[in-house]
Amino acid sequence: MASLGNRVHRDQYDAVVTDCLFCRIVSGQIPATVVTETDTTLAFRDIDPKAPTHVLVIPKEHHPAIGDVDPVLAGQILATAHQVAKAEGVDESGYRLVFNTGGDGGQTVFHVHCHVLGGRGLTWPPG
């Protein structure tokens, strides 16, 4: 079982997975505009985009945060993110990959996900 950090107690783990928005997208219970899919990852458009290109890349397995993901799967998430950037035509002009982790990090869905943002100049620092 993956570590759930301070926000979720172990006895709530099954409810988190059952009620996980992204797990429901992976299972097809909730529709999403899929950009690409691999055996281990799914990439789909964010429903509240913050840039012309805003795609989320998630592992198909439930992992609450990036620290819960093994290095091989983390690499697969990054490889899928790069595929998305190429497919969206932002790989040469530039794009940003963002992992929000934990409440203070801005994570609102506790299923690890990588934001692929591009299609315009992005400022620093973010929010």
Short mmCIF file of C-alpha atoms in Angstrom, two decimals:
data_model
loop_
_atom_site.label_atom_id
_atom_site.label_comp_id
_atom_site.label_asym_id
_atom_site.label_seq_id
_atom_site.Cartn_x
_atom_site.Cartn_y
_atom_site.Cartn_z
CA MET A 1 0.00 0.00 0.00
CA ALA A 2 1.31 3.45 -0.90
CA SER A 3 2.05 6.06 1.73
CA LEU A 4 -0.78 8.55 2.06
CA GLY A 5 0.97 11.32 3.95
CA ASN A 6 -0.72 13.39 6.64
CA ARG A 7 -3.99 14.21 4.91
CA VAL A 8 -5.49 10.73 4.61
CA HIS A 9 -5.47 8.00 7.24
CA ARG A 10 -4.72 4.44 6.17
CA ASP A 11 -8.24 3.30 7.10
CA GLN A 12 -9.59 5.76 4.51
CA TYR A 13 -7.41 4.44 1.67
CA ASP A 14 -10.11 2.36 -0.05
CA ALA A 15 -12.53 5.28 0.01
CA VAL A 16 -9.91 7.56 -1.50
CA VAL A 17 -9.32 5.18 -4.41
CA THR A 18 -13.05 4.54 -4.89
CA ASP A 19 -13.81 8.24 -4.79
CA CYS A 20 -10.72 9.34 -6.71
CA LEU A 21 -11.67 11.51 -9.67
CA PHE A 22 -8.69 10.36 -11.73
CA CYS A 23 -9.25 6.66 -10.94
CA ARG A 24 -12.80 7.13 -12.20
CA ILE A 25 -11.47 8.69 -15.41
CA VAL A 26 -9.07 5.76 -15.88
CA SER A 27 -11.94 3.29 -15.38
CA GLY A 28 -14.17 5.15 -17.85
CA GLN A 29 -16.77 6.15 -15.26
CA ILE A 30 -16.08 9.83 -15.95
CA PRO A 31 -15.42 11.06 -19.50
CA ALA A 32 -12.24 12.91 -20.43
CA THR A 33 -10.71 14.21 -23.63
CA VAL A 34 -7.80 11.80 -23.98
CA VAL A 35 -4.67 13.08 -25.72
CA THR A 36 -2.61 9.89 -25.47
CA GLU A 37 -2.47 6.66 -23.52
CA THR A 38 0.17 4.05 -22.73
CA ASP A 39 0.00 0.80 -20.79
CA THR A 40 0.78 2.68 -17.57
CA THR A 41 -0.27 6.31 -18.16
CA LEU A 42 -3.20 8.36 -19.39
CA ALA A 43 -3.03 11.95 -20.65
CA PHE A 44 -6.15 14.09 -20.95
CA ARG A 45 -7.10 17.77 -21.24
CA ASP A 46 -7.59 19.75 -18.04
CA ILE A 47 -11.22 20.90 -17.67
CA ASP A 48 -10.06 24.31 -16.36
CA PRO A 49 -7.02 25.08 -18.53
CA LYS A 50 -4.47 27.65 -17.36
CA ALA A 51 -2.72 27.82 -20.75
CA PRO A 52 -3.66 27.06 -24.38
CA THR A 53 -2.07 23.64 -23.85
CA HIS A 54 -2.97 22.19 -20.45
CA VAL A 55 -2.90 18.41 -20.31
CA LEU A 56 -2.73 16.17 -17.24
CA VAL A 57 -0.61 13.02 -17.30
CA ILE A 58 -1.48 10.43 -14.66
CA PRO A 59 -0.44 6.89 -13.83
CA LYS A 60 -3.28 4.43 -14.32
CA GLU A 61 -2.56 3.02 -10.86
CA HIS A 62 -3.57 5.13 -7.86
CA HIS A 63 -0.65 6.83 -6.14
CA PRO A 64 -1.50 9.83 -3.93
CA ALA A 65 1.73 11.78 -4.50
CA ILE A 66 4.89 11.71 -6.60
CA GLY A 67 6.90 10.39 -3.63
CA ASP A 68 4.74 7.25 -3.71
CA VAL A 69 5.70 6.44 -7.31
CA ASP A 70 8.60 4.13 -8.13
CA PRO A 71 11.33 5.59 -10.37
CA VAL A 72 10.36 3.51 -13.42
CA LEU A 73 6.76 4.73 -13.35
CA ALA A 74 7.94 8.30 -12.70
CA GLY A 75 10.04 8.03 -15.86
CA GLN A 76 7.04 6.74 -17.80
CA ILE A 77 4.98 9.74 -16.62
CA LEU A 78 7.73 12.10 -17.82
CA ALA A 79 8.07 10.27 -21.15
CA THR A 80 4.32 10.57 -21.71
CA ALA A 81 4.47 14.27 -20.80
CA HIS A 82 7.16 14.77 -23.47
CA GLN A 83 5.01 12.88 -26.01
CA VAL A 84 2.13 15.23 -25.16
CA ALA A 85 4.35 18.29 -25.66
CA LYS A 86 5.41 17.01 -29.08
CA ALA A 87 1.84 16.11 -30.09
CA GLU A 88 0.59 19.54 -28.96
CA GLY A 89 3.38 21.32 -30.87
CA VAL A 90 4.93 23.01 -27.83
CA ASP A 91 8.09 20.93 -27.56
CA GLU A 92 10.23 23.44 -29.45
CA SER A 93 8.69 26.73 -28.27
CA GLY A 94 8.77 25.60 -24.64
CA TYR A 95 6.52 24.09 -22.03
CA ARG A 96 6.33 23.57 -18.29
CA LEU A 97 5.84 20.36 -16.31
CA VAL A 98 4.32 20.76 -12.85
CA PHE A 99 3.75 18.25 -10.05
CA ASN A 100 1.79 19.77 -7.15
CA THR A 101 2.42 17.67 -4.05
CA GLY A 102 0.51 18.03 -0.79
CA GLY A 103 -1.90 20.71 0.32
CA ASP A 104 0.72 23.45 0.66
CA GLY A 105 2.04 22.50 -2.78
CA GLY A 106 -1.38 23.13 -4.32
CA GLN A 107 -2.40 19.50 -4.86
CA THR A 108 -6.20 19.22 -4.92
CA VAL A 109 -6.62 15.75 -6.44
CA PHE A 110 -4.62 13.21 -4.45
CA HIS A 111 -3.71 11.01 -7.41
CA VAL A 112 -0.27 11.96 -8.71
CA HIS A 113 -0.47 13.99 -11.90
CA CYS A 114 1.80 16.04 -14.08
CA HIS A 115 0.50 19.25 -15.66
CA VAL A 116 1.84 19.89 -19.17
CA LEU A 117 1.44 23.63 -19.81
CA GLY A 118 2.38 25.54 -22.94
CA GLY A 119 1.22 27.47 -25.95
CA ARG A 120 2.08 30.90 -24.51
CA GLY A 121 4.85 32.58 -22.57
CA LEU A 122 4.80 31.33 -18.97
CA THR A 123 5.90 33.66 -16.20
CA TRP A 124 8.06 32.89 -13.17
CA PRO A 125 7.48 32.56 -10.34
CA PRO A 126 4.10 30.88 -10.74
CA GLY A 127 1.17 31.88 -8.44
#
